[in-house]
Coordinates of C-alpha atoms in Angstrom, one line a residue:
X278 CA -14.5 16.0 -22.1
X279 CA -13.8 16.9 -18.3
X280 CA -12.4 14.0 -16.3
X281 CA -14.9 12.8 -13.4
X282 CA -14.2 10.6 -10.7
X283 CA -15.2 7.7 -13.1
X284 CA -11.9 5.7 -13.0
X285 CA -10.5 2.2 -13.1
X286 CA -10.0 0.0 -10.6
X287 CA -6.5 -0.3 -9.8
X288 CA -31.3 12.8 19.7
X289 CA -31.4 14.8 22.5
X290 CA -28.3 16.5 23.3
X291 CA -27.2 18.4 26.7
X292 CA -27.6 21.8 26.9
X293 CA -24.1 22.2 27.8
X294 CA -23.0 20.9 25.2
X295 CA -24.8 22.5 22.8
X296 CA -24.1 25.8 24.4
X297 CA -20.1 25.2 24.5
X298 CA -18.1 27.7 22.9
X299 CA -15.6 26.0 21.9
X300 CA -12.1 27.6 19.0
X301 CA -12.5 27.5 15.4
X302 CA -11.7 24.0 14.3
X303 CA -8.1 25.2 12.7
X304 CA -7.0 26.6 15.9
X305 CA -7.6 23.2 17.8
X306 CA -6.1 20.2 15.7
X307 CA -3.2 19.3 14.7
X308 CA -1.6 20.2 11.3
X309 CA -0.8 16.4 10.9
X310 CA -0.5 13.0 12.7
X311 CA -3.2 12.1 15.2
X312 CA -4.7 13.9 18.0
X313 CA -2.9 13.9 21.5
X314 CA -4.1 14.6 25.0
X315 CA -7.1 12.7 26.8
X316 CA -9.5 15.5 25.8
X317 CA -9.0 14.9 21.9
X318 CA -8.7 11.0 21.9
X319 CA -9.3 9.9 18.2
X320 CA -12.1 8.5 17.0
X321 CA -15.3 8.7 15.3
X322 CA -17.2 11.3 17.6
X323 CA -20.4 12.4 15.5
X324 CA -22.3 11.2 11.9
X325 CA -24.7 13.6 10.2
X326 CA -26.8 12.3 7.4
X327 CA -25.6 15.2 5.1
X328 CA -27.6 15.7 2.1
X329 CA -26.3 17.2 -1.2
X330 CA -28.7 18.9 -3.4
X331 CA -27.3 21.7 -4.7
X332 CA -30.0 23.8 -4.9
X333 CA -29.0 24.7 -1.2
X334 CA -25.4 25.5 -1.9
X335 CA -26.8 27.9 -4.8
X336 CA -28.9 29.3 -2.1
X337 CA -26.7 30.5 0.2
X338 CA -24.4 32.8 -2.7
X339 CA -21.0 31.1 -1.4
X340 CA -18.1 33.4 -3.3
X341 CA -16.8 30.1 -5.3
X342 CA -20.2 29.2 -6.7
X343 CA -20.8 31.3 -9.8
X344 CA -24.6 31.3 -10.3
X345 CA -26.2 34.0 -7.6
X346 CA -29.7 33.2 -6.1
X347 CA -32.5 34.9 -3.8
X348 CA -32.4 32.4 -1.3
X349 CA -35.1 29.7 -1.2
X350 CA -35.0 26.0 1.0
X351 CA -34.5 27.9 4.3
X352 CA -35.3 25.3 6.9
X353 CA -32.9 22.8 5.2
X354 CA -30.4 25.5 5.7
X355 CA -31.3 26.3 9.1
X356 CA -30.2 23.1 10.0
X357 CA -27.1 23.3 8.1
X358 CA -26.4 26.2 10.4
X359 CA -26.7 24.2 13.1
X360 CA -24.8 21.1 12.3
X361 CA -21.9 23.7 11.6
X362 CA -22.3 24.9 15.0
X363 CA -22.5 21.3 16.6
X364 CA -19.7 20.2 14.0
X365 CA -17.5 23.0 15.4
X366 CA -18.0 22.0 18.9
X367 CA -17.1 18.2 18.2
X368 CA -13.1 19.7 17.8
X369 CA -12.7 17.4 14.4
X370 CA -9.2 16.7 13.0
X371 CA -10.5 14.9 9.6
X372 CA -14.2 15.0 7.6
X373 CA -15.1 11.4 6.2
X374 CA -17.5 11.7 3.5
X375 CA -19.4 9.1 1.5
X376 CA -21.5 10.6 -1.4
X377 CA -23.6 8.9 -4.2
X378 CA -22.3 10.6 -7.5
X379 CA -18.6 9.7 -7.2
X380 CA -19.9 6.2 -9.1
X381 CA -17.1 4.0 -9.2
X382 CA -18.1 0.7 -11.3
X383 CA -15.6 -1.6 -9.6
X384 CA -15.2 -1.2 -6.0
X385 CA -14.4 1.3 -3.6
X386 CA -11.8 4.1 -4.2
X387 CA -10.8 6.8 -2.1
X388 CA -9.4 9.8 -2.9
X389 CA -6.3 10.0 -1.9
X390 CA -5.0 13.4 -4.0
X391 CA -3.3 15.6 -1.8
X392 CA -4.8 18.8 -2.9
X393 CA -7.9 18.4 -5.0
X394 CA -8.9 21.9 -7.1
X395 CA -11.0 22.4 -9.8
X396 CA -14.5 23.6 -10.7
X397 CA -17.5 21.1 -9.9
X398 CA -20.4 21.1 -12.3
X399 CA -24.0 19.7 -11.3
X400 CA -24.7 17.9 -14.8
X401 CA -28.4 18.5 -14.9
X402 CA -28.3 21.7 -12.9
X403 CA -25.3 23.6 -14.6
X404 CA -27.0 27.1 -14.1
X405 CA -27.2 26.3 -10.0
X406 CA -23.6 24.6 -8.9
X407 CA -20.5 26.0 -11.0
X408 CA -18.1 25.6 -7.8
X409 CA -14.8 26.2 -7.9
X410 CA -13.3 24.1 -5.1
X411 CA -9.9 23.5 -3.1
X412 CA -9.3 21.9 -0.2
X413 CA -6.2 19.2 1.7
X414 CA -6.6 15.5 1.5
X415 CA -5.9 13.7 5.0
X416 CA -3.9 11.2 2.6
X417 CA -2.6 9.0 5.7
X418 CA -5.9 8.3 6.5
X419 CA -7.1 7.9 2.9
X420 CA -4.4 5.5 2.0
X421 CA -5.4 3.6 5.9
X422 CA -9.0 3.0 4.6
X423 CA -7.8 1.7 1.5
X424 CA -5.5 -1.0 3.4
X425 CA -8.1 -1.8 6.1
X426 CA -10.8 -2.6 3.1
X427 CA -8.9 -4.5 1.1
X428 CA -8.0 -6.4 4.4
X429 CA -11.6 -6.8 4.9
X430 CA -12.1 -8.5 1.6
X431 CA -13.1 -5.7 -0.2
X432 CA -11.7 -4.4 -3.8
X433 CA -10.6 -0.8 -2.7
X434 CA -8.1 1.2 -4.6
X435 CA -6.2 4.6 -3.8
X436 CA -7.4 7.1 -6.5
X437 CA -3.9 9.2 -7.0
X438 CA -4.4 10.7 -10.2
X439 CA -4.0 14.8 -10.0
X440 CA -6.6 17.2 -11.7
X441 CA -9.5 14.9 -11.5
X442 CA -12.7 16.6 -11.1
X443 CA -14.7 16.0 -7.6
X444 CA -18.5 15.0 -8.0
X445 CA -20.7 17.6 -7.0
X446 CA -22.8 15.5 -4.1
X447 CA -19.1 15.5 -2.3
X448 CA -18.2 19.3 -2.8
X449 CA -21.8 20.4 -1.5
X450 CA -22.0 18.2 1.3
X451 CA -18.5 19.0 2.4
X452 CA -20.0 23.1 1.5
X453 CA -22.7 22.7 3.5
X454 CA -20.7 21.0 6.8
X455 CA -17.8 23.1 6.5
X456 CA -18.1 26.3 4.5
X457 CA -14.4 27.8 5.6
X458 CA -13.1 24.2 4.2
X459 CA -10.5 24.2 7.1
X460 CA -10.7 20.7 7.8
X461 CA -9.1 18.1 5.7
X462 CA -11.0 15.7 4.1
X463 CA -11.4 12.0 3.0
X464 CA -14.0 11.1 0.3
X465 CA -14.6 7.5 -0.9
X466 CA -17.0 6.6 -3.6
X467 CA -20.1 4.9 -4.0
X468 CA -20.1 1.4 -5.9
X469 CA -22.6 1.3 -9.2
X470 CA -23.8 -1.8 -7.9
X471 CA -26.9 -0.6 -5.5
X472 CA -28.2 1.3 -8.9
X473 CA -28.5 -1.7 -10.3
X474 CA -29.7 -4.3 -7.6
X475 CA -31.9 -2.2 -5.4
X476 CA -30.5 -2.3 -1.9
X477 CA -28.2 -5.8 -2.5
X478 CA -24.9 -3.8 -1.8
X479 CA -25.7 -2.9 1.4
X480 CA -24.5 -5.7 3.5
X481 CA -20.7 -4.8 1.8
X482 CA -21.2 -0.8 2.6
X483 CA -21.5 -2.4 6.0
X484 CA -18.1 -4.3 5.8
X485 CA -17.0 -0.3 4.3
X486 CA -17.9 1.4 7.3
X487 CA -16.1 -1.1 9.5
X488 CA -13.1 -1.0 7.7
X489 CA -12.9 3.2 8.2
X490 CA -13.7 2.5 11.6
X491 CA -10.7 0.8 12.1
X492 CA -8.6 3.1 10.0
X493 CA -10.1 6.5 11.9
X494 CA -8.9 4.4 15.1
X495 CA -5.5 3.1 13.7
X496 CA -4.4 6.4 13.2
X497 CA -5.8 8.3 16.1
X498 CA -7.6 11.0 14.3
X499 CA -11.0 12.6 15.8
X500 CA -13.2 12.1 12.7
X501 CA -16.9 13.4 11.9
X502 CA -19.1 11.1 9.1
X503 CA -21.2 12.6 6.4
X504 CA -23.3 10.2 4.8
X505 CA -24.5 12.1 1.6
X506 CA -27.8 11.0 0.2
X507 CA -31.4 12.3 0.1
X508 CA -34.2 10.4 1.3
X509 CA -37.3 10.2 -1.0
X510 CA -36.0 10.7 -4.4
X511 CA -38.8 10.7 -6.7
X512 CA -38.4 14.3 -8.2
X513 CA -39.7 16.7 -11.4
X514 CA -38.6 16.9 -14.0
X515 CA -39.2 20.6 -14.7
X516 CA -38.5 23.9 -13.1
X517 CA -39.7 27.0 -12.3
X518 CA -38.0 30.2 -14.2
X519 CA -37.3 31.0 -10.7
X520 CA -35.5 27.8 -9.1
X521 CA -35.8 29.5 -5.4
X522 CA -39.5 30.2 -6.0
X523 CA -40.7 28.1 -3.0
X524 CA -44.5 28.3 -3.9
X525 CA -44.0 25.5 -6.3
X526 CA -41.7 23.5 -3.5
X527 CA -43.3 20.1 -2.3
X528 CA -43.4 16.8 -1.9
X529 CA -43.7 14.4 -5.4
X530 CA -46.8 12.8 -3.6
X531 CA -47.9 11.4 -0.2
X532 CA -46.4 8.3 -0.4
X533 CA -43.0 9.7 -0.9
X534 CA -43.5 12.3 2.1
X535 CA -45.0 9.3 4.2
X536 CA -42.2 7.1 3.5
X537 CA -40.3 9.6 5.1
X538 CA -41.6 10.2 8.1
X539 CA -41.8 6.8 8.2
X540 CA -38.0 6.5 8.6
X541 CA -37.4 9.9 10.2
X542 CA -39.9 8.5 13.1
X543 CA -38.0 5.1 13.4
X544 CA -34.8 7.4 13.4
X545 CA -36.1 9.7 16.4
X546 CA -36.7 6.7 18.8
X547 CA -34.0 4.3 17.7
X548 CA -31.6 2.3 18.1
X549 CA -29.9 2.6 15.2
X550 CA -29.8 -0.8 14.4
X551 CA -33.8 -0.4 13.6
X552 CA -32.3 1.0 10.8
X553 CA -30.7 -2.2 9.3
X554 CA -34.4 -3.3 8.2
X555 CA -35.9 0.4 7.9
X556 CA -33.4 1.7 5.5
X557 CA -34.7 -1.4 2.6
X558 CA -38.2 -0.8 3.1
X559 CA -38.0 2.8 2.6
X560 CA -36.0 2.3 -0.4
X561 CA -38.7 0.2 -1.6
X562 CA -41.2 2.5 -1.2
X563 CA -39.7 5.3 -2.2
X564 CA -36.7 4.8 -4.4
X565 CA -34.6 6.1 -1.8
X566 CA -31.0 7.1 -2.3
X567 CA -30.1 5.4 0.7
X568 CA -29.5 3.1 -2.1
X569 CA -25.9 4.2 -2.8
X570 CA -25.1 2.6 0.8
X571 CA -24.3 6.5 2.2
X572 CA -26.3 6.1 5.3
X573 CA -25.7 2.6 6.1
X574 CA -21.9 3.3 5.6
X575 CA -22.0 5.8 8.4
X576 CA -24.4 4.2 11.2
X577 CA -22.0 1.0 10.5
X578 CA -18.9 2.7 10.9
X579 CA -20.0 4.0 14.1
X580 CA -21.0 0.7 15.5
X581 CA -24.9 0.7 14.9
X582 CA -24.6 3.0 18.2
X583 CA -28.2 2.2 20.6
X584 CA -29.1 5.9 20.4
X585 CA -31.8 8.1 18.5
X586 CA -30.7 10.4 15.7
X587 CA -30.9 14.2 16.0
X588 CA -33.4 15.4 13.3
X589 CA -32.0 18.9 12.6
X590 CA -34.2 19.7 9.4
X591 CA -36.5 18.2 7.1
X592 CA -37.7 19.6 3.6
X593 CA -38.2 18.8 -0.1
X594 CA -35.8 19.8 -2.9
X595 CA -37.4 19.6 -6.2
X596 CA -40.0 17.3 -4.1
X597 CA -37.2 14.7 -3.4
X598 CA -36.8 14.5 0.7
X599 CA -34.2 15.8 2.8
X600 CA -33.1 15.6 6.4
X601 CA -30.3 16.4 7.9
X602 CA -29.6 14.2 11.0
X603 CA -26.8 14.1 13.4
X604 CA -26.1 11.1 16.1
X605 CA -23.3 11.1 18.6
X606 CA -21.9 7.9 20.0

């Protein structure tokens, strides 16, 4: 049986902005240690709500993903295009991600593997996401998070163990962000608990995102979030014989779509914190996977900034809800 990461504990934007041309990423930051120079002062300097299905990865025929496709979810990858584009401008040193299917029973872990490869299977979607992956752990960060949560009362531990496999929502929302995986990365898990008790978790993924607050500051790095969970998440439970055949592609039913325009609404005109009573609501009525504490991680790592989120894209994948959502402090 292949390992998993199932282990132990031990809103409007300037045009000028969005017109900058800016390097590639590589060419810009640092092999290692922080970021120097008043330009690239470290800190958290964008959050995307970065959803994972990976119907979209399978869309977009990527070389280390074995099944091929005919495209299909276009608008959800049309704004994929363009958080890579605002991503790029942003001059990252580090991607932070925080992912629902990296289910750790007993606290937080983050990866802190210096070079994770391997190939990522979707369990229920095998003949869509075969991905063979391999990309550079910011480990001085990794191991920083881990100290600033357990300093913050949480139960965090370092996962070191080489060869384990990487959950699929991880890989494609890192995929999606970064598709030339020339960043290095930091992945923490999500804790059973929220698939248990609803949204009771939520005030500790709060305490979380502080504590990688601190550790993105403590060791000067300019960091991007991706919070990694759909919104509505009712879904069927059948296919088509053509997955990309988009004639079949909708909502599960008008609650579900209504709950999420709901939220995306309350998103658009913020503040963020809105959110703090938003986000349990909508996981009420509509079984959201905001659940796993993704999205509240990010928006309280960055403060509960008093701005509107960016909506980039909304759509439906297999009639669950997707949006992908950037906000800049």
């Amino acid at each position: 049986m292949a390992r998993v990461f199932h282990v132990p504990a031990g809103s409007s934007r300037s045009g000028a902005r969005r017109a900058a041309e800016v390097p590639p990423a590589s060419a810009v930051r640092p092999a290692s240690g922080p970021s120097t120079g008043t330009e690239r002062r470290g800190g958290i300097v964008a959050g995307y709500l970065a959803p994972h299905p990976p119907h979209l990865v399978y869309a977009e025929n990527p070389p280390q993903n074995e099944p091929r496709s005919t495209g299909g979810w276009e608008v959800l990858r049309w704004g994929y295009e363009e958080l890579r584009r605002r991503l790029r401008a942003h001059r990252p040193d580090v991607l932070v991600v925080h992912a629902p299917h990296w289910i750790t029973m007993v606290g937080h872990h983050v990866n802190c593997v210096p070079n994770p490869r391997g190939v990522s299977v979707e369990p229920i979607f095998p003949h869509l996401f075969r991905y063979h992956y391999d990309f550079d752990t910011d480990v001085e960060l990794a191991e920083a998070i881990v100290e600033e949560g357990e300093n913050a009362g949480l139960v965090t531990s370092a996962l070191r163990e080489e060869g384990v496999r990487v959950d699929y929502a991880t890989i494609g929302a890192l995929h999606l962000a970064n598709p030339a995986w020339d960043l290095p990365v930091v992945s923490l898990s999500a804790n059973n608990n929220p698939y248990y008790y609803s949204d009771a978790s939520l005030a500790e993924m709060e305490t979380l995102g502080a504590a990688t607050r601190r550790a993105i500051e403590r060791t000067g790095r300019r960091a991007v979030l991706l919070g990694s969970n759909s919104l509505s998440h009712l879904h069927w439970d059948t296919e088509p014989d053509l997955p990309e055949d988009m004639s079949v592609e909708r909502p599960f039913n008008h609650q579900q779509y209504a709950g999420d325009m709901e939220l995306l609404q309350t998103i658009r005109e913020g503040p963020t914190s809105r959110l703090k009573e938003a986000v349990p609501k909508h996981i009420e009525a509509t079984s959201s996977e905001t659940k796993a504490g993704s999205l509240t991680w990010l928006l309280a790592a960055m403060g509960w900034p008093a701005i509107a989120g960016d909506v980039l894209a909304y759509g439906t994948v297999i009639a669950t809800g997707n949006a992908v959502i950037e906000w800049v402090p």
